[in-house]
Amino acid sequence: MADTAAKATPAGGFPGRVLDQVRPDSPRTAELLTSLIRHLHEFVDETRPTPDEWRYGLDFLARASQFCTADRHEFILLSDLLGHSSHVDELSNDGPGTPSTVEGPFHTPAPRRELGAIIATGAEWERGGWTVLRGTVTGSDGEPVPGATIDVWQSDDRGRYDVQDEAQPPGNLRALLTAGADGGYWLRTVRPSSYPVPVDGPGGELLRAMNRHPMRPAHIHAEIRADGYRPLTTHLFVAGDQYLASDAAFGVRDGLILPFARCDDPAAVTRFRMPGPFYDVIFDFRLAPARR
Ligand SMILES: [Fe+2]
């Protein structure tokens, strides 16, 4: 599993998003920092770390920083593995619509593709596992959302993302689609596989220290954006995956586990221009209204 390291790419820096509420002189900054410092002191009081243990923790954070590249953000991985990404997400997205879940560390800008495109542009398409993913983007009242942007990314059938695998062409198994006039979308791909999170860095060090497995259940990532609606970041999980109940990133939500139904109907094979029988996956993304 140590070969899950990202391709070596120079660190591009992580400027982050500019948030008005965390500017240096804002009350929110003071609230966040004061609470963080108080909880860290409570941690020290409770666990009484030795100076060597405290230094080990600081060195761990330094190593995590050294593992970050343009394609790999080790702190997102650590946040995912500790359940904090999922916790923040749950508290921030409790409105109507499709459940959201963590973004994960493998999102990169996707190539624009047409509706119906084959997004599996590497050798995985020849290996089979053909899948059609289709549905409609709607609002919370069921109204179609024409022109919604659908950003999808996934691992291949061997559990690898393009940024981890020199054999995959850049942008493989990624797409930026635009929903049609009826809110409809569809794409052709391969069935993803469960996969281990990268364990060659501090994330793996953390899992080993906690005696936890590194596996995530098979899934397709999606981010949906449309004017007037709240952006949605979510996953579509493959029903029946053995890791659904023990996702290393705590990302599984009710309502996001989909049957990959086998379709052998020759008429459907022809209609979707598939090479043979395929998994037919239907999912409607339901967006919550934008916050005022
Ligand atoms: Fe993923």
Short mmCIF file of C-alpha atoms and ligand atoms in Angstrom, two decimals:
data_model
loop_
_atom_site.label_atom_id
_atom_site.label_comp_id
_atom_site.label_asym_id
_atom_site.label_seq_id
_atom_site.Cartn_x
_atom_site.Cartn_y
_atom_site.Cartn_z
CA MET A 1 0.00 0.00 0.00
CA ALA A 2 3.00 2.24 0.29
CA ASP A 3 2.82 2.83 -3.47
CA THR A 4 -0.20 5.07 -3.07
CA ALA A 5 2.03 8.14 -2.86
CA ALA A 6 1.11 11.05 -5.06
CA LYS A 7 3.25 11.83 -8.05
CA ALA A 8 6.09 14.11 -7.01
CA THR A 9 4.96 17.62 -7.81
CA PRO A 10 6.37 20.83 -6.45
CA ALA A 11 4.34 22.29 -3.65
CA GLY A 12 2.35 25.14 -5.11
CA GLY A 13 1.54 26.69 -1.76
CA PHE A 14 -1.83 26.67 -0.13
CA PRO A 15 -3.05 30.27 -0.01
CA GLY A 16 -6.44 29.16 1.28
CA ARG A 17 -9.73 30.94 0.95
CA VAL A 18 -10.10 34.47 2.20
CA LEU A 19 -12.75 34.41 4.87
CA ASP A 20 -13.91 37.76 6.19
CA GLN A 21 -14.82 36.27 9.54
CA VAL A 22 -11.28 35.06 10.25
CA ARG A 23 -9.41 38.25 9.46
CA PRO A 24 -6.90 39.12 12.21
CA ASP A 25 -9.05 41.76 13.91
CA SER A 26 -12.41 39.99 13.71
CA PRO A 27 -14.38 38.78 16.77
CA ARG A 28 -14.70 35.36 15.15
CA THR A 29 -10.91 34.98 14.97
CA ALA A 30 -10.67 35.76 18.68
CA GLU A 31 -13.44 33.25 19.46
CA LEU A 32 -11.84 30.46 17.41
CA LEU A 33 -8.33 30.99 18.77
CA THR A 34 -9.41 31.45 22.38
CA SER A 35 -11.39 28.20 22.32
CA LEU A 36 -8.65 26.30 20.53
CA ILE A 37 -6.02 27.41 23.03
CA ARG A 38 -8.30 26.61 25.98
CA HIS A 39 -9.01 23.09 24.67
CA LEU A 40 -5.32 22.44 24.01
CA HIS A 41 -4.44 23.47 27.56
CA GLU A 42 -7.20 21.17 28.83
CA PHE A 43 -5.64 18.39 26.74
CA VAL A 44 -2.25 19.05 28.35
CA ASP A 45 -3.80 19.09 31.84
CA GLU A 46 -5.63 15.83 31.17
CA THR A 47 -2.85 13.83 29.50
CA ARG A 48 0.27 15.50 31.00
CA PRO A 49 2.54 14.87 27.98
CA THR A 50 6.26 14.76 28.63
CA PRO A 51 8.45 17.29 26.78
CA ASP A 52 9.57 14.45 24.48
CA GLU A 53 5.98 13.46 23.73
CA TRP A 54 5.03 17.08 23.01
CA ARG A 55 8.04 17.43 20.68
CA TYR A 56 7.02 14.21 18.94
CA GLY A 57 3.63 15.77 18.23
CA LEU A 58 5.19 18.95 16.86
CA ASP A 59 7.55 16.90 14.67
CA PHE A 60 4.56 14.90 13.42
CA LEU A 61 2.89 18.13 12.24
CA ALA A 62 6.17 19.22 10.61
CA ARG A 63 6.36 15.89 8.74
CA ALA A 64 2.76 16.30 7.60
CA SER A 65 3.63 19.69 6.15
CA GLN A 66 6.58 18.20 4.29
CA PHE A 67 4.25 15.64 2.65
CA CYS A 68 1.99 18.29 1.12
CA THR A 69 2.27 18.84 -2.63
CA ALA A 70 0.05 20.46 -5.23
CA ASP A 71 -1.75 17.10 -5.55
CA ARG A 72 -1.72 16.00 -1.95
CA HIS A 73 -2.86 17.82 1.16
CA GLU A 74 -1.82 15.68 4.13
CA PHE A 75 -3.69 17.85 6.62
CA ILE A 76 -6.99 17.22 4.80
CA LEU A 77 -6.21 13.51 5.08
CA LEU A 78 -5.45 13.82 8.81
CA SER A 79 -8.64 15.81 9.35
CA ASP A 80 -10.60 13.14 7.44
CA LEU A 81 -9.03 10.27 9.40
CA LEU A 82 -9.77 11.94 12.75
CA GLY A 83 -13.41 12.46 11.79
CA HIS A 84 -13.15 16.24 12.02
CA SER A 85 -13.85 16.89 8.32
CA SER A 86 -17.01 14.82 8.63
CA HIS A 87 -18.01 16.55 11.87
CA VAL A 88 -17.57 20.05 10.44
CA ASP A 89 -19.46 19.01 7.31
CA GLU A 90 -22.39 17.61 9.28
CA LEU A 91 -22.73 20.75 11.39
CA SER A 92 -22.47 23.00 8.34
CA ASN A 93 -24.85 21.19 5.99
CA ASP A 94 -28.02 20.18 7.76
CA GLY A 95 -30.52 21.64 5.31
CA PRO A 96 -32.86 19.94 2.85
CA GLY A 97 -31.44 18.12 -0.12
CA THR A 98 -28.88 15.45 -0.86
CA PRO A 99 -26.63 14.77 2.14
CA SER A 100 -23.19 16.26 1.80
CA THR A 101 -19.98 14.60 2.86
CA VAL A 102 -16.25 15.23 2.92
CA GLU A 103 -14.36 16.43 -0.15
CA GLY A 104 -11.31 14.28 0.54
CA PRO A 105 -7.74 15.02 -0.55
CA PHE A 106 -7.93 14.06 -4.25
CA HIS A 107 -9.98 16.85 -5.82
CA THR A 108 -8.16 18.59 -8.68
CA PRO A 109 -9.50 20.73 -11.56
CA ALA A 110 -11.36 18.45 -13.98
CA PRO A 111 -11.51 18.63 -17.78
CA ARG A 112 -14.78 19.85 -19.27
CA ARG A 113 -16.63 16.99 -20.94
CA GLU A 114 -19.89 16.64 -22.82
CA LEU A 115 -22.90 14.92 -21.32
CA GLY A 116 -22.59 11.20 -21.98
CA ALA A 117 -18.79 11.35 -22.23
CA ILE A 118 -16.66 8.35 -21.37
CA ILE A 119 -14.64 9.75 -18.47
CA ALA A 120 -12.56 6.55 -18.14
CA THR A 121 -9.83 7.46 -20.63
CA GLY A 122 -7.19 5.03 -19.36
CA ALA A 123 -6.73 1.26 -19.49
CA GLU A 124 -9.52 0.68 -16.99
CA TRP A 125 -12.15 1.04 -19.74
CA GLU A 126 -10.74 -2.05 -21.46
CA ARG A 127 -10.91 -4.00 -18.22
CA GLY A 128 -14.70 -3.59 -17.96
CA GLY A 129 -16.86 -2.71 -14.99
CA TRP A 130 -18.71 -0.40 -17.38
CA THR A 131 -21.07 1.93 -15.63
CA VAL A 132 -23.62 4.55 -16.65
CA LEU A 133 -24.27 7.24 -14.03
CA ARG A 134 -27.34 9.34 -14.79
CA GLY A 135 -30.01 11.43 -13.18
CA THR A 136 -31.27 14.96 -12.71
CA VAL A 137 -30.14 17.95 -10.69
CA THR A 138 -33.13 19.39 -8.86
CA GLY A 139 -33.89 21.94 -6.19
CA SER A 140 -35.33 20.98 -2.83
CA ASP A 141 -38.88 21.21 -4.23
CA GLY A 142 -38.00 18.89 -7.09
CA GLU A 143 -37.69 21.61 -9.71
CA PRO A 144 -35.03 20.85 -12.35
CA VAL A 145 -31.88 22.97 -12.26
CA PRO A 146 -30.77 23.51 -15.86
CA GLY A 147 -27.12 24.33 -16.41
CA ALA A 148 -25.92 23.11 -13.01
CA THR A 149 -22.20 22.36 -12.94
CA ILE A 150 -21.39 18.77 -12.00
CA ASP A 151 -17.77 18.08 -11.05
CA VAL A 152 -17.08 14.35 -10.64
CA TRP A 153 -13.93 12.42 -9.75
CA GLN A 154 -13.28 8.85 -8.77
CA SER A 155 -10.70 6.10 -8.47
CA ASP A 156 -10.31 3.43 -11.13
CA ASP A 157 -11.31 -0.22 -10.72
CA ARG A 158 -8.05 -0.80 -8.84
CA GLY A 159 -8.65 2.00 -6.34
CA ARG A 160 -6.21 4.54 -7.76
CA TYR A 161 -6.70 8.19 -8.69
CA ASP A 162 -4.90 9.70 -11.67
CA VAL A 163 -2.73 11.81 -9.35
CA GLN A 164 -1.45 8.63 -7.69
CA ASP A 165 -0.81 6.59 -10.82
CA GLU A 166 1.66 7.43 -13.60
CA ALA A 167 -0.13 4.93 -15.86
CA GLN A 168 -3.32 6.98 -15.92
CA PRO A 169 -3.61 9.99 -18.23
CA PRO A 170 -4.01 13.32 -16.41
CA GLY A 171 -7.67 14.13 -15.82
CA ASN A 172 -8.64 10.47 -16.04
CA LEU A 173 -11.91 9.63 -14.30
CA ARG A 174 -12.65 13.31 -13.76
CA ALA A 175 -15.19 15.49 -15.53
CA LEU A 176 -16.83 18.87 -15.36
CA LEU A 177 -20.30 18.48 -16.86
CA THR A 178 -23.13 20.94 -17.41
CA ALA A 179 -26.64 19.67 -16.74
CA GLY A 180 -29.03 19.92 -19.67
CA ALA A 181 -32.09 22.15 -20.05
CA ASP A 182 -34.12 19.61 -18.06
CA GLY A 183 -31.48 19.36 -15.31
CA GLY A 184 -30.49 15.95 -16.66
CA TYR A 185 -26.98 14.58 -16.72
CA TRP A 186 -25.27 11.34 -17.65
CA LEU A 187 -21.78 9.97 -18.08
CA ARG A 188 -20.06 6.70 -18.86
CA THR A 189 -17.38 5.37 -16.56
CA VAL A 190 -16.18 2.26 -14.74
CA ARG A 191 -17.20 0.98 -11.36
CA PRO A 192 -14.83 2.39 -8.72
CA SER A 193 -13.08 0.22 -6.16
CA SER A 194 -12.59 0.56 -2.44
CA TYR A 195 -9.10 1.84 -1.77
CA PRO A 196 -6.62 2.56 1.00
CA VAL A 197 -5.94 6.18 1.84
CA PRO A 198 -2.25 7.02 1.38
CA VAL A 199 -0.38 5.36 4.24
CA ASP A 200 3.17 6.32 3.30
CA GLY A 201 3.05 9.54 5.30
CA PRO A 202 1.80 10.86 8.64
CA GLY A 203 -1.77 9.76 7.82
CA GLY A 204 -0.59 6.16 7.75
CA GLU A 205 1.49 6.75 10.88
CA LEU A 206 -1.68 7.91 12.65
CA LEU A 207 -3.72 4.89 11.53
CA ARG A 208 -1.03 2.45 12.65
CA ALA A 209 -0.82 4.16 16.04
CA MET A 210 -4.60 3.68 16.41
CA ASN A 211 -4.58 0.13 14.99
CA ARG A 212 -7.09 1.12 12.29
CA HIS A 213 -7.41 -0.04 8.69
CA PRO A 214 -6.92 2.54 5.90
CA MET A 215 -9.78 1.53 3.61
CA ARG A 216 -12.50 3.71 2.13
CA PRO A 217 -15.57 2.07 0.59
CA ALA A 218 -15.87 2.46 -3.21
CA HIS A 219 -17.38 5.78 -4.23
CA ILE A 220 -17.70 8.49 -6.86
CA HIS A 221 -17.15 12.06 -5.69
CA ALA A 222 -19.39 14.88 -6.91
CA GLU A 223 -19.59 18.64 -6.39
CA ILE A 224 -22.68 20.40 -7.75
CA ARG A 225 -22.97 24.15 -8.19
CA ALA A 226 -25.81 26.30 -9.52
CA ASP A 227 -26.84 29.92 -9.05
CA GLY A 228 -29.38 30.32 -6.26
CA TYR A 229 -28.50 27.02 -4.61
CA ARG A 230 -26.10 25.94 -1.90
CA PRO A 231 -23.03 24.16 -3.34
CA LEU A 232 -23.14 20.43 -2.66
CA THR A 233 -20.07 18.25 -2.04
CA THR A 234 -20.92 14.60 -1.74
CA HIS A 235 -20.09 10.97 -2.58
CA LEU A 236 -22.07 8.18 -4.23
CA PHE A 237 -21.14 4.92 -2.52
CA VAL A 238 -21.37 1.44 -4.06
CA ALA A 239 -23.94 -0.63 -2.17
CA GLY A 240 -22.57 -3.86 -0.74
CA ASP A 241 -19.02 -2.59 -0.25
CA GLN A 242 -17.40 -4.30 2.72
CA TYR A 243 -16.07 -1.03 4.16
CA LEU A 244 -19.32 0.97 4.30
CA ALA A 245 -19.56 0.50 8.07
CA SER A 246 -15.92 1.35 8.78
CA ASP A 247 -14.95 4.09 6.32
CA ALA A 248 -11.52 5.39 7.35
CA ALA A 249 -12.74 8.94 6.59
CA PHE A 250 -16.17 8.65 8.28
CA GLY A 251 -17.81 9.89 5.07
CA VAL A 252 -20.72 7.46 4.63
CA ARG A 253 -24.24 8.93 4.95
CA ASP A 254 -27.69 7.41 4.65
CA GLY A 255 -29.09 8.22 1.23
CA LEU A 256 -25.74 8.07 -0.55
CA ILE A 257 -25.43 4.28 -0.90
CA LEU A 258 -26.51 3.27 -4.39
CA PRO A 259 -27.15 -0.09 -6.02
CA PHE A 260 -24.95 -0.62 -9.05
CA ALA A 261 -27.70 -2.52 -10.86
CA ARG A 262 -26.53 -4.82 -13.62
CA CYS A 263 -28.22 -4.05 -16.95
CA ASP A 264 -28.11 -6.76 -19.63
CA ASP A 265 -30.83 -5.27 -21.85
CA PRO A 266 -29.42 -5.04 -25.41
CA ALA A 267 -31.67 -2.04 -26.15
CA ALA A 268 -30.20 -0.17 -23.17
CA VAL A 269 -26.67 -1.16 -24.20
CA THR A 270 -27.36 0.38 -27.61
CA ARG A 271 -29.15 3.42 -26.20
CA PHE A 272 -26.24 4.34 -23.94
CA ARG A 273 -23.62 3.34 -26.53
CA MET A 274 -21.99 0.90 -24.11
CA PRO A 275 -19.64 -1.93 -25.16
CA GLY A 276 -21.76 -4.53 -23.36
CA PRO A 277 -23.81 -5.13 -20.21
CA PHE A 278 -23.21 -2.41 -17.67
CA TYR A 279 -24.00 -1.13 -14.18
CA ASP A 280 -26.89 1.32 -14.36
CA VAL A 281 -26.67 3.88 -11.56
CA ILE A 282 -29.39 6.48 -11.23
CA PHE A 283 -29.12 9.38 -8.81
CA ASP A 284 -30.83 12.76 -8.58
CA PHE A 285 -28.81 15.48 -6.87
CA ARG A 286 -31.16 17.64 -4.81
CA LEU A 287 -29.82 21.10 -3.97
CA ALA A 288 -30.79 23.22 -1.00
CA PRO A 289 -31.58 26.90 -1.57
CA ALA A 290 -28.67 29.30 -1.16
CA ARG A 291 -28.26 30.86 2.25
CA ARG A 292 -29.38 34.47 2.41
FE FE B 1 -12.24 9.25 -2.88
#
